[in-house]
Amino acid sequence: MAQALFLLFWVMAACTGMGGQSPFSVQVADSDTVAHVPTLEELTLPDTMLPSAQVIDYVVETADSMPHFLSDYVDRYDRTDRVMTFRKNLLRDADFGGTVKGTPDTIETVWTYHTPYRTDSTRFGSWGGGTGWTGQPLYAHWSEAEIKQFRQQSKALTADFGAEEVMVGSLCGKAFFLNFMTGKPSRQPLDLYNVVKGTMSLDPELMNLYSGQGVSIANPLGCQAFDLLTHQRTFFFNDQRAWRGWHAFDSSPIVAGGYLFWPGENGSLYKFERKAGGLLHRVETLRYRVHGAAPGIESCICVYRNYGFFSDNHGNVICVNLNTMKPVWHYDNHDDSDGTVVCRVEDGTPYIYTACEVDKQGDSGTCHFVKLKALTGQRIWERQIACQRVNLPGKTLDGGMYSTPLLGSGDCKDMIFANICRNGASASRGELTALSTVDGSVKYTVPYGNFCWSSPVKLLNERGQMFIFTGDASGYARLIEGKTGRVLCKKLVGANFESSPIIVGNAVVVGCRGTMINKFVIKKKGE
């Protein structure tokens, strides 16, 4: 049955004709020979535990005796213009498909939406409004059938509801729905009950919206699901059996093989069974400790076939077999790692990239940027970047990498980019760092006036030249030529860009600390 489902999904994906190839795409020659379609069994990576994983003390809790194997390896996120989770797809490679003409030199504001600003006191102070880390918006271009369904069943729509919609969770504890073209509310705000810092996830197949909570205002912390048709919360989960007592969920969950995978800051990875309008229950839970400690997971899980990869706040990089939820390998990357792991297949071999912060090392230390073999955890290269942390009254700003790296394409296909918080270890507090994917050598850095937690995004022009949009904590947005690091445009927006942007065509949507959610267009002057 699982194999039949996989073949059905594969044929449907192949018939879409949309851009991008999955790691199991098959090229059919113009001949009488029928190409072999790999079976699910042939694509399944081995259920093994490498010696490096022996340091992990773990249990896998199962809800029943049934096997909960993935039904396919189709990337539901990759073959669509919708942005339904953090960094777009299973590989978390942020391939939003951004395009621009010629050499752009202008960041033009199209609209700005202002959220409420809350002053409620929490144990971590007041959080205000706007968006925090990672705070990436979602985007949907609804079909005519979906629009009809919403109009017939949802009472939350406004007069400005349209085919293109932006959704974003806010620090003020609400989810906002905006008309992509106008920036006006397309639905009534959704109550998320607590501060939301992370990125929500959209599951239009079942009309679900998933959102984790980051800081408690007055309610217990946990993860939750909402029915987009009724505009109501249908699921809330707070795991009192967790091995770590902090129950926040900054991670953006993802659907793989029919299940929803959701890491928690309580030291657990959850596999949920989905249903229309919500979640049924967790079918499997991985709980783990390394060297006696149960770390929290703020990064999002990255998925290649039946393997999932994530990092945690003790510097562990872990590969898990998503069929069994058992660890496959472990890599020690020295310090707190909140940025999401990204994966790319290079010459038929999958690799992952990640880096750490300077937190547990003290006030000065090293950001370890690494490339690993995805199937074994073997290190290919490591780039060490000196960083510091800053101690402010009542707050400490760690150094290193909070952003998620951006893999290059076009004329930058052999490069990877990340915003690194140097905080005094160099002439600038923050830098865009461009590295070679081949050997980890630094190609160039672009200095900022402040630290930067936001993740960069890319656009390609008709000649395959790549351009980068990114923002920093001083509220500056920059447009950078990917190959050279030349800054083409610098625009002061006036608020801290902690959140990560999305690209739709040549439009960028991103929120800021404070109250702002912005839409920009990237273009040449005079267009």
Short mmCIF file of C-alpha atoms in Angstrom, two decimals:
data_model
loop_
_atom_site.label_atom_id
_atom_site.label_comp_id
_atom_site.label_asym_id
_atom_site.label_seq_id
_atom_site.Cartn_x
_atom_site.Cartn_y
_atom_site.Cartn_z
CA MET A 1 0.00 0.00 0.00
CA ALA A 2 2.77 2.43 0.94
CA GLN A 3 4.59 1.68 -2.31
CA ALA A 4 1.42 2.26 -4.35
CA LEU A 5 0.85 5.60 -2.63
CA PHE A 6 4.41 6.63 -3.33
CA LEU A 7 4.13 5.80 -7.04
CA LEU A 8 0.88 7.78 -7.28
CA PHE A 9 2.49 10.85 -5.66
CA TRP A 10 5.55 10.50 -7.90
CA VAL A 11 3.50 10.41 -11.10
CA MET A 12 1.40 13.39 -9.97
CA ALA A 13 4.53 15.41 -9.15
CA ALA A 14 6.14 14.54 -12.47
CA CYS A 15 3.06 15.73 -14.36
CA THR A 16 3.00 19.17 -12.79
CA GLY A 17 5.73 20.49 -15.06
CA MET A 18 6.80 22.92 -12.35
CA GLY A 19 10.42 23.79 -11.56
CA GLY A 20 12.78 21.90 -9.26
CA GLN A 21 13.65 18.25 -9.02
CA SER A 22 13.35 15.92 -6.09
CA PRO A 23 16.34 13.76 -5.15
CA PHE A 24 14.64 10.80 -6.83
CA SER A 25 13.67 12.46 -10.14
CA VAL A 26 14.11 10.27 -13.20
CA GLN A 27 14.99 11.64 -16.65
CA VAL A 28 13.19 9.75 -19.44
CA ALA A 29 15.04 9.59 -22.76
CA ASP A 30 13.25 10.00 -26.09
CA SER A 31 13.28 6.28 -26.88
CA ASP A 32 11.24 3.13 -26.44
CA THR A 33 13.04 2.39 -23.15
CA VAL A 34 10.93 2.97 -20.06
CA ALA A 35 12.97 4.49 -17.23
CA HIS A 36 13.00 2.60 -13.96
CA VAL A 37 10.93 4.31 -11.29
CA PRO A 38 12.56 3.69 -7.91
CA THR A 39 10.34 2.06 -5.33
CA LEU A 40 9.84 3.34 -1.82
CA GLU A 41 11.90 0.44 -0.53
CA GLU A 42 14.79 1.29 -2.86
CA LEU A 43 14.77 4.91 -1.72
CA THR A 44 14.54 4.16 1.99
CA LEU A 45 17.76 4.91 3.84
CA PRO A 46 19.01 2.20 6.22
CA ASP A 47 17.68 1.73 9.72
CA THR A 48 21.05 1.84 11.42
CA MET A 49 22.76 3.50 14.38
CA LEU A 50 26.32 4.61 13.71
CA PRO A 51 28.93 4.61 16.51
CA SER A 52 28.75 8.40 16.89
CA ALA A 53 25.14 8.06 18.10
CA GLN A 54 26.17 5.94 21.09
CA VAL A 55 26.50 9.14 23.18
CA ILE A 56 22.73 9.66 22.91
CA ASP A 57 20.59 8.32 25.75
CA TYR A 58 17.11 8.05 24.23
CA VAL A 59 13.69 6.44 24.30
CA VAL A 60 11.07 6.23 21.58
CA GLU A 61 7.53 6.30 22.94
CA THR A 62 4.88 4.83 20.64
CA ALA A 63 1.15 5.33 20.87
CA ASP A 64 0.33 1.83 19.60
CA SER A 65 1.92 -1.25 18.10
CA MET A 66 1.33 -0.17 14.50
CA PRO A 67 4.37 0.77 12.34
CA HIS A 68 4.24 4.44 11.40
CA PHE A 69 6.45 4.50 8.32
CA LEU A 70 6.48 7.38 5.85
CA SER A 71 4.10 6.75 2.94
CA ASP A 72 6.24 8.58 0.36
CA TYR A 73 9.24 10.88 -0.05
CA VAL A 74 7.50 13.59 -2.06
CA ASP A 75 8.35 17.16 -1.08
CA ARG A 76 4.86 18.65 -0.91
CA TYR A 77 6.37 22.10 -0.44
CA ASP A 78 8.84 22.22 -3.32
CA ARG A 79 6.59 22.04 -6.40
CA THR A 80 4.38 25.01 -5.60
CA ASP A 81 4.68 28.78 -5.35
CA ARG A 82 3.11 28.59 -1.90
CA VAL A 83 5.34 29.21 1.13
CA MET A 84 3.97 26.88 3.78
CA THR A 85 6.83 26.44 6.25
CA PHE A 86 10.15 27.96 7.30
CA ARG A 87 12.61 28.20 4.40
CA LYS A 88 10.07 26.72 1.97
CA ASN A 89 10.65 22.96 1.78
CA LEU A 90 11.93 19.72 3.30
CA LEU A 91 15.56 20.60 2.57
CA ARG A 92 15.03 24.07 4.14
CA ASP A 93 17.07 25.53 1.27
CA ALA A 94 14.88 28.67 0.84
CA ASP A 95 14.45 28.19 -2.90
CA PHE A 96 11.52 30.60 -3.12
CA GLY A 97 11.99 31.09 -6.86
CA GLY A 98 12.66 34.84 -6.60
CA THR A 99 13.26 36.60 -9.92
CA VAL A 100 14.38 40.05 -10.98
CA LYS A 101 15.27 41.79 -14.22
CA GLY A 102 18.79 43.00 -14.93
CA THR A 103 20.81 44.36 -12.01
CA PRO A 104 18.40 45.66 -9.34
CA ASP A 105 19.30 48.75 -7.34
CA THR A 106 16.08 49.68 -5.53
CA ILE A 107 14.14 48.39 -2.52
CA GLU A 108 10.71 49.99 -2.78
CA THR A 109 8.12 49.79 0.01
CA VAL A 110 4.73 48.64 -1.31
CA TRP A 111 2.83 48.49 1.97
CA THR A 112 3.33 48.31 5.72
CA TYR A 113 0.88 46.74 8.13
CA HIS A 114 1.05 47.66 11.82
CA THR A 115 0.20 45.06 14.45
CA PRO A 116 -1.01 45.92 17.97
CA TYR A 117 1.69 46.46 20.59
CA ARG A 118 1.26 44.59 23.86
CA THR A 119 2.88 45.63 27.12
CA ASP A 120 1.92 42.56 29.15
CA SER A 121 4.69 41.59 31.53
CA THR A 122 6.21 38.11 31.30
CA ARG A 123 9.18 36.55 33.07
CA PHE A 124 11.21 37.72 30.06
CA GLY A 125 9.78 41.25 29.92
CA SER A 126 7.35 42.77 27.43
CA TRP A 127 7.32 41.63 23.80
CA GLY A 128 5.33 44.35 22.04
CA GLY A 129 4.24 43.43 18.52
CA GLY A 130 5.51 42.91 15.02
CA THR A 131 7.54 39.74 14.54
CA GLY A 132 10.61 38.18 16.16
CA TRP A 133 12.99 35.30 15.47
CA THR A 134 12.35 33.44 13.17
CA GLY A 135 8.96 35.00 12.38
CA GLN A 136 8.88 34.19 8.66
CA PRO A 137 5.58 34.90 6.86
CA LEU A 138 3.68 32.25 4.93
CA TYR A 139 2.13 32.80 1.50
CA ALA A 140 -0.71 31.09 -0.35
CA HIS A 141 -2.17 31.64 -3.81
CA TRP A 142 -5.54 29.98 -3.31
CA SER A 143 -7.31 28.11 -6.11
CA GLU A 144 -10.83 29.02 -7.19
CA ALA A 145 -12.16 25.93 -5.44
CA GLU A 146 -10.40 26.87 -2.19
CA ILE A 147 -11.64 30.46 -2.40
CA LYS A 148 -15.18 29.17 -2.86
CA GLN A 149 -14.78 26.86 0.13
CA PHE A 150 -13.54 29.70 2.34
CA ARG A 151 -16.37 31.98 1.27
CA GLN A 152 -18.93 29.29 1.99
CA GLN A 153 -17.59 28.09 5.34
CA SER A 154 -15.44 30.77 6.97
CA LYS A 155 -16.96 33.61 8.98
CA ALA A 156 -13.55 35.21 9.58
CA LEU A 157 -13.04 36.63 6.06
CA THR A 158 -13.01 40.37 5.48
CA ALA A 159 -14.00 42.31 2.38
CA ASP A 160 -10.29 42.33 1.41
CA PHE A 161 -9.93 38.55 1.24
CA GLY A 162 -8.44 37.58 -2.11
CA ALA A 163 -6.60 34.90 -4.03
CA GLU A 164 -3.17 35.78 -2.60
CA GLU A 165 -2.76 35.83 1.17
CA VAL A 166 0.06 36.35 3.66
CA MET A 167 -0.06 34.77 7.13
CA VAL A 168 2.30 35.62 9.98
CA GLY A 169 2.44 34.97 13.72
CA SER A 170 3.21 37.96 15.93
CA LEU A 171 4.91 38.72 19.22
CA CYS A 172 1.62 40.27 20.31
CA GLY A 173 0.07 36.78 20.43
CA LYS A 174 -2.01 36.98 17.25
CA ALA A 175 -1.80 35.55 13.75
CA PHE A 176 -2.48 38.09 11.02
CA PHE A 177 -3.87 37.38 7.56
CA LEU A 178 -3.14 40.02 4.93
CA ASN A 179 -4.05 40.55 1.30
CA PHE A 180 -0.73 40.09 -0.50
CA MET A 181 -1.47 42.86 -2.99
CA THR A 182 -2.80 45.53 -0.63
CA GLY A 183 -1.55 44.65 2.86
CA LYS A 184 -5.06 45.01 4.26
CA PRO A 185 -6.47 42.37 6.64
CA SER A 186 -8.00 39.49 4.68
CA ARG A 187 -9.36 37.73 7.79
CA GLN A 188 -9.89 38.56 11.40
CA PRO A 189 -6.76 38.03 13.53
CA LEU A 190 -6.41 34.61 15.14
CA ASP A 191 -5.73 34.35 18.87
CA LEU A 192 -2.50 32.41 19.48
CA TYR A 193 -2.86 32.82 23.28
CA ASN A 194 0.86 33.48 23.96
CA VAL A 195 3.85 35.22 22.40
CA VAL A 196 4.78 33.61 19.08
CA LYS A 197 8.37 34.13 17.91
CA GLY A 198 8.80 31.26 15.45
CA THR A 199 7.35 30.54 12.01
CA MET A 200 3.91 28.99 11.61
CA SER A 201 3.22 26.18 9.11
CA LEU A 202 0.40 25.87 6.60
CA ASP A 203 -1.19 22.53 5.68
CA PRO A 204 -3.73 23.40 2.95
CA GLU A 205 -4.33 19.74 2.11
CA LEU A 206 -6.28 19.54 5.39
CA MET A 207 -6.91 23.29 5.89
CA ASN A 208 -4.72 23.33 8.99
CA LEU A 209 -2.47 26.03 10.41
CA TYR A 210 0.18 25.04 12.98
CA SER A 211 1.78 27.45 15.44
CA GLY A 212 4.14 26.97 18.35
CA GLN A 213 4.26 29.32 21.32
CA GLY A 214 7.46 31.05 22.42
CA VAL A 215 6.81 32.79 25.76
CA SER A 216 3.86 32.49 28.13
CA ILE A 217 1.76 35.59 28.79
CA ALA A 218 -0.86 33.95 30.98
CA ASN A 219 -1.39 30.46 29.57
CA PRO A 220 0.57 27.19 29.51
CA LEU A 221 3.12 26.88 26.70
CA GLY A 222 2.82 24.32 23.95
CA CYS A 223 2.12 23.65 20.28
CA GLN A 224 -1.25 24.05 18.62
CA ALA A 225 -3.28 23.51 15.45
CA PHE A 226 -6.04 25.65 13.98
CA ASP A 227 -8.85 24.94 11.51
CA LEU A 228 -8.63 27.57 8.77
CA LEU A 229 -12.30 27.08 7.89
CA THR A 230 -13.73 27.58 11.37
CA HIS A 231 -10.92 29.93 12.48
CA GLN A 232 -10.73 28.02 15.77
CA ARG A 233 -8.02 26.23 17.72
CA THR A 234 -8.63 22.49 17.49
CA PHE A 235 -5.50 21.07 19.13
CA PHE A 236 -3.15 22.06 21.95
CA PHE A 237 -0.34 19.98 23.37
CA ASN A 238 1.77 20.54 26.48
CA ASP A 239 3.95 17.52 27.27
CA GLN A 240 4.36 17.09 31.01
CA ARG A 241 6.37 13.89 30.43
CA ALA A 242 9.16 15.75 28.64
CA TRP A 243 12.71 15.47 29.96
CA ARG A 244 13.20 19.24 29.88
CA GLY A 245 10.88 21.67 31.62
CA TRP A 246 10.72 24.49 29.04
CA HIS A 247 7.66 23.84 26.84
CA ALA A 248 8.09 26.46 24.10
CA PHE A 249 7.96 25.59 20.39
CA ASP A 250 9.90 28.06 18.22
CA SER A 251 10.48 25.40 15.56
CA SER A 252 8.36 25.44 12.40
CA PRO A 253 6.89 21.94 11.88
CA ILE A 254 6.88 20.15 8.54
CA VAL A 255 4.85 17.42 6.81
CA ALA A 256 6.93 14.50 5.52
CA GLY A 257 5.54 11.20 4.27
CA GLY A 258 2.06 12.04 5.58
CA TYR A 259 3.10 12.88 9.17
CA LEU A 260 3.79 16.18 10.89
CA PHE A 261 7.22 16.40 12.57
CA TRP A 262 7.65 19.00 15.30
CA PRO A 263 10.75 19.50 17.49
CA GLY A 264 10.22 21.08 20.91
CA GLU A 265 12.33 23.09 23.30
CA ASN A 266 11.42 20.43 25.88
CA GLY A 267 14.00 18.01 24.48
CA SER A 268 11.61 15.96 22.35
CA LEU A 269 10.86 15.34 18.67
CA TYR A 270 7.22 14.54 17.89
CA LYS A 271 5.57 12.67 15.03
CA PHE A 272 1.90 13.62 14.78
CA GLU A 273 -0.90 12.04 12.80
CA ARG A 274 -2.85 14.70 10.91
CA LYS A 275 -6.55 15.10 10.23
CA ALA A 276 -8.72 17.71 8.52
CA GLY A 277 -8.93 20.73 10.78
CA GLY A 278 -6.24 19.68 13.26
CA LEU A 279 -4.07 16.88 14.60
CA LEU A 280 -5.16 13.50 15.93
CA HIS A 281 -2.39 12.57 18.34
CA ARG A 282 1.34 11.96 18.54
CA VAL A 283 2.09 8.51 17.24
CA GLU A 284 5.77 8.54 18.22
CA THR A 285 8.01 10.67 20.43
CA LEU A 286 11.80 10.73 20.60
CA ARG A 287 13.17 11.88 23.94
CA TYR A 288 16.92 12.16 24.36
CA ARG A 289 19.84 13.30 26.49
CA VAL A 290 23.48 13.78 25.60
CA HIS A 291 26.02 13.63 28.44
CA GLY A 292 23.15 13.64 30.93
CA ALA A 293 21.43 16.80 29.64
CA ALA A 294 18.16 17.08 27.70
CA PRO A 295 18.69 20.02 25.32
CA GLY A 296 16.01 22.18 23.76
CA ILE A 297 15.46 22.30 19.99
CA GLU A 298 14.79 25.71 18.46
CA SER A 299 15.92 24.83 14.94
CA CYS A 300 13.54 23.36 12.37
CA ILE A 301 13.93 19.78 11.23
CA CYS A 302 15.42 19.34 7.76
CA VAL A 303 14.37 16.19 5.86
CA TYR A 304 16.01 14.06 3.18
CA ARG A 305 14.01 10.92 2.32
CA ASN A 306 13.43 9.17 5.68
CA TYR A 307 16.23 10.96 7.55
CA GLY A 308 15.65 14.13 9.56
CA PHE A 309 18.38 16.51 10.76
CA PHE A 310 18.30 19.11 13.54
CA SER A 311 20.59 20.93 15.95
CA ASP A 312 19.95 21.89 19.57
CA ASN A 313 21.03 24.37 22.22
CA HIS A 314 23.89 22.15 23.44
CA GLY A 315 25.52 21.99 20.01
CA ASN A 316 24.35 18.49 19.12
CA VAL A 317 23.63 17.86 15.45
CA ILE A 318 21.50 14.73 15.21
CA CYS A 319 20.21 12.59 12.36
CA VAL A 320 17.03 10.61 13.04
CA ASN A 321 15.38 7.83 11.04
CA LEU A 322 11.86 9.27 10.71
CA ASN A 323 10.38 5.81 10.16
CA THR A 324 11.51 4.55 13.56
CA MET A 325 12.38 7.85 15.30
CA LYS A 326 15.72 6.36 16.36
CA PRO A 327 19.02 8.29 16.13
CA VAL A 328 21.26 7.45 13.18
CA TRP A 329 24.33 9.59 13.94
CA HIS A 330 25.53 12.44 16.17
CA TYR A 331 27.95 15.31 15.58
CA ASP A 332 29.22 17.65 18.30
CA ASN A 333 29.30 21.21 16.99
CA HIS A 334 30.51 22.72 20.27
CA ASP A 335 27.83 25.27 21.22
CA ASP A 336 24.19 26.35 21.06
CA SER A 337 22.89 25.91 17.50
CA ASP A 338 19.55 27.57 16.75
CA GLY A 339 19.92 28.11 13.01
CA THR A 340 18.21 25.45 10.92
CA VAL A 341 20.26 22.79 9.13
CA VAL A 342 20.09 22.99 5.31
CA CYS A 343 20.60 20.10 2.90
CA ARG A 344 21.65 19.85 -0.73
CA VAL A 345 22.41 16.91 -3.01
CA GLU A 346 25.75 17.47 -4.75
CA ASP A 347 26.87 15.00 -7.44
CA GLY A 348 24.39 12.46 -6.11
CA THR A 349 25.49 12.76 -2.46
CA PRO A 350 23.41 14.66 0.15
CA TYR A 351 25.27 17.11 2.40
CA ILE A 352 24.12 19.31 5.26
CA TYR A 353 25.41 22.70 6.40
CA THR A 354 25.10 24.28 9.84
CA ALA A 355 26.92 26.53 12.33
CA CYS A 356 26.84 27.33 16.03
CA GLU A 357 26.68 30.39 18.28
CA VAL A 358 29.04 31.69 20.94
CA ASP A 359 27.00 31.12 24.09
CA LYS A 360 28.26 28.38 26.39
CA GLN A 361 31.85 29.19 25.37
CA GLY A 362 31.65 32.46 27.31
CA ASP A 363 32.10 36.06 26.21
CA SER A 364 34.38 35.11 23.32
CA GLY A 365 34.72 32.00 21.25
CA THR A 366 34.29 30.42 17.83
CA CYS A 367 31.42 29.97 15.42
CA HIS A 368 32.03 26.55 13.88
CA PHE A 369 30.57 26.46 10.36
CA VAL A 370 30.55 22.88 9.05
CA LYS A 371 29.65 20.78 6.04
CA LEU A 372 28.74 17.17 6.86
CA LYS A 373 27.81 14.09 4.88
CA ALA A 374 24.08 13.76 5.48
CA LEU A 375 24.05 9.96 5.61
CA THR A 376 26.93 9.52 8.06
CA GLY A 377 27.66 12.83 9.81
CA GLN A 378 31.26 12.75 8.51
CA ARG A 379 32.75 16.24 8.45
CA ILE A 380 33.86 17.48 5.04
CA TRP A 381 35.16 20.87 6.18
CA GLU A 382 34.98 23.29 9.07
CA ARG A 383 35.39 27.07 9.02
CA GLN A 384 36.11 28.69 12.39
CA ILE A 385 34.95 32.31 12.79
CA ALA A 386 35.91 34.31 15.89
CA CYS A 387 32.88 35.88 17.59
CA GLN A 388 31.90 37.50 20.87
CA ARG A 389 28.75 37.95 22.86
CA VAL A 390 27.53 41.27 24.23
CA ASN A 391 26.30 41.69 27.80
CA LEU A 392 23.67 44.43 28.04
CA PRO A 393 21.62 45.44 31.11
CA GLY A 394 19.24 42.55 31.64
CA LYS A 395 20.09 40.87 28.33
CA THR A 396 22.92 38.95 26.69
CA LEU A 397 23.33 38.88 22.91
CA ASP A 398 25.19 35.78 21.81
CA GLY A 399 27.64 35.77 18.93
CA GLY A 400 27.83 33.36 16.02
CA MET A 401 25.05 32.25 13.70
CA TYR A 402 21.36 32.66 14.50
CA SER A 403 20.36 32.81 10.84
CA THR A 404 19.78 29.85 8.56
CA PRO A 405 22.36 29.62 5.75
CA LEU A 406 21.41 30.39 2.15
CA LEU A 407 22.69 28.04 -0.55
CA GLY A 408 23.71 29.83 -3.73
CA SER A 409 22.50 29.13 -7.24
CA GLY A 410 23.09 30.52 -10.71
CA ASP A 411 26.49 32.21 -10.79
CA CYS A 412 26.82 31.48 -7.04
CA LYS A 413 26.04 27.75 -7.15
CA ASP A 414 29.32 26.86 -5.38
CA MET A 415 28.73 29.34 -2.52
CA ILE A 416 26.79 29.47 0.76
CA PHE A 417 25.86 32.63 2.67
CA ALA A 418 25.04 33.33 6.31
CA ASN A 419 24.62 36.31 8.62
CA ILE A 420 27.18 35.99 11.43
CA CYS A 421 27.08 38.01 14.68
CA ARG A 422 30.70 39.03 15.31
CA ASN A 423 29.87 41.51 18.14
CA GLY A 424 33.30 43.11 18.31
CA ALA A 425 35.48 40.20 17.15
CA SER A 426 35.87 42.08 13.86
CA ALA A 427 35.41 45.66 12.73
CA SER A 428 31.65 45.15 12.44
CA ARG A 429 29.07 43.71 14.85
CA GLY A 430 27.50 41.66 12.08
CA GLU A 431 28.49 40.39 8.65
CA LEU A 432 27.12 38.57 5.66
CA THR A 433 29.72 35.84 5.19
CA ALA A 434 30.08 34.12 1.81
CA LEU A 435 31.85 30.75 1.84
CA SER A 436 32.80 28.17 -0.74
CA THR A 437 30.70 25.01 -0.54
CA VAL A 438 33.72 23.08 -1.86
CA ASP A 439 36.27 23.81 0.88
CA GLY A 440 34.67 26.32 3.29
CA SER A 441 37.02 29.16 2.38
CA VAL A 442 35.65 32.67 2.94
CA LYS A 443 35.00 34.43 -0.37
CA TYR A 444 34.10 37.78 1.19
CA THR A 445 32.23 39.47 4.04
CA VAL A 446 29.79 42.39 3.96
CA PRO A 447 29.97 44.38 7.21
CA TYR A 448 26.84 45.63 8.99
CA GLY A 449 26.54 48.27 11.67
CA ASN A 450 24.77 45.83 13.97
CA PHE A 451 24.22 42.13 14.64
CA CYS A 452 21.85 40.16 12.42
CA TRP A 453 19.61 37.18 13.18
CA SER A 454 17.53 37.32 10.00
CA SER A 455 18.17 34.74 7.27
CA PRO A 456 19.10 35.97 3.77
CA VAL A 457 17.04 35.19 0.66
CA LYS A 458 17.93 35.24 -3.03
CA LEU A 459 16.70 36.37 -6.45
CA LEU A 460 18.02 35.40 -9.90
CA ASN A 461 17.92 37.49 -13.04
CA GLU A 462 17.56 36.35 -16.65
CA ARG A 463 21.34 35.81 -16.88
CA GLY A 464 21.52 33.57 -13.81
CA GLN A 465 23.11 36.26 -11.66
CA MET A 466 22.17 35.94 -8.00
CA PHE A 467 21.23 38.80 -5.66
CA ILE A 468 20.67 38.67 -1.90
CA PHE A 469 18.14 40.52 0.23
CA THR A 470 18.75 40.68 3.96
CA GLY A 471 18.10 42.91 6.97
CA ASP A 472 19.94 43.65 10.23
CA ALA A 473 19.12 44.62 13.81
CA SER A 474 19.48 48.35 13.06
CA GLY A 475 16.51 48.17 10.68
CA TYR A 476 18.54 48.37 7.47
CA ALA A 477 17.56 46.27 4.46
CA ARG A 478 20.30 45.52 1.93
CA LEU A 479 20.42 44.28 -1.62
CA ILE A 480 23.75 42.56 -2.33
CA GLU A 481 25.31 41.16 -5.48
CA GLY A 482 25.90 37.51 -4.59
CA LYS A 483 29.08 36.87 -6.58
CA THR A 484 31.01 39.91 -5.38
CA GLY A 485 29.38 41.15 -2.15
CA ARG A 486 28.80 44.59 -3.69
CA VAL A 487 25.99 46.42 -1.87
CA LEU A 488 23.56 47.65 -4.54
CA CYS A 489 21.05 49.27 -2.20
CA LYS A 490 20.74 50.04 1.51
CA LYS A 491 17.39 51.16 2.93
CA LEU A 492 16.59 52.19 6.51
CA VAL A 493 13.21 50.80 7.49
CA GLY A 494 13.49 51.77 11.14
CA ALA A 495 13.05 48.54 13.12
CA ASN A 496 14.99 45.41 14.04
CA PHE A 497 14.86 42.67 11.37
CA GLU A 498 15.01 39.53 13.51
CA SER A 499 12.53 37.75 11.29
CA SER A 500 13.35 35.98 8.05
CA PRO A 501 11.79 37.13 4.77
CA ILE A 502 10.10 35.31 1.91
CA ILE A 503 10.33 36.07 -1.81
CA VAL A 504 7.36 35.94 -4.19
CA GLY A 505 8.50 36.90 -7.69
CA ASN A 506 10.42 40.13 -7.06
CA ALA A 507 8.47 40.94 -3.87
CA VAL A 508 9.84 40.50 -0.34
CA VAL A 509 7.57 40.15 2.70
CA VAL A 510 9.14 40.41 6.16
CA GLY A 511 8.21 41.62 9.63
CA CYS A 512 10.18 43.61 12.20
CA ARG A 513 10.29 44.04 15.94
CA GLY A 514 7.87 46.77 17.03
CA THR A 515 4.69 46.65 14.96
CA MET A 516 5.70 46.40 11.30
CA ILE A 517 5.05 43.81 8.60
CA ASN A 518 6.40 45.02 5.25
CA LYS A 519 6.18 44.23 1.57
CA PHE A 520 8.98 45.49 -0.67
CA VAL A 521 9.66 45.08 -4.38
CA ILE A 522 13.19 44.63 -5.73
CA LYS A 523 13.76 46.38 -9.05
CA LYS A 524 15.82 48.79 -11.10
CA LYS A 525 15.16 52.51 -10.78
CA GLY A 526 12.59 53.71 -13.28
CA GLU A 527 10.77 50.40 -13.63
#
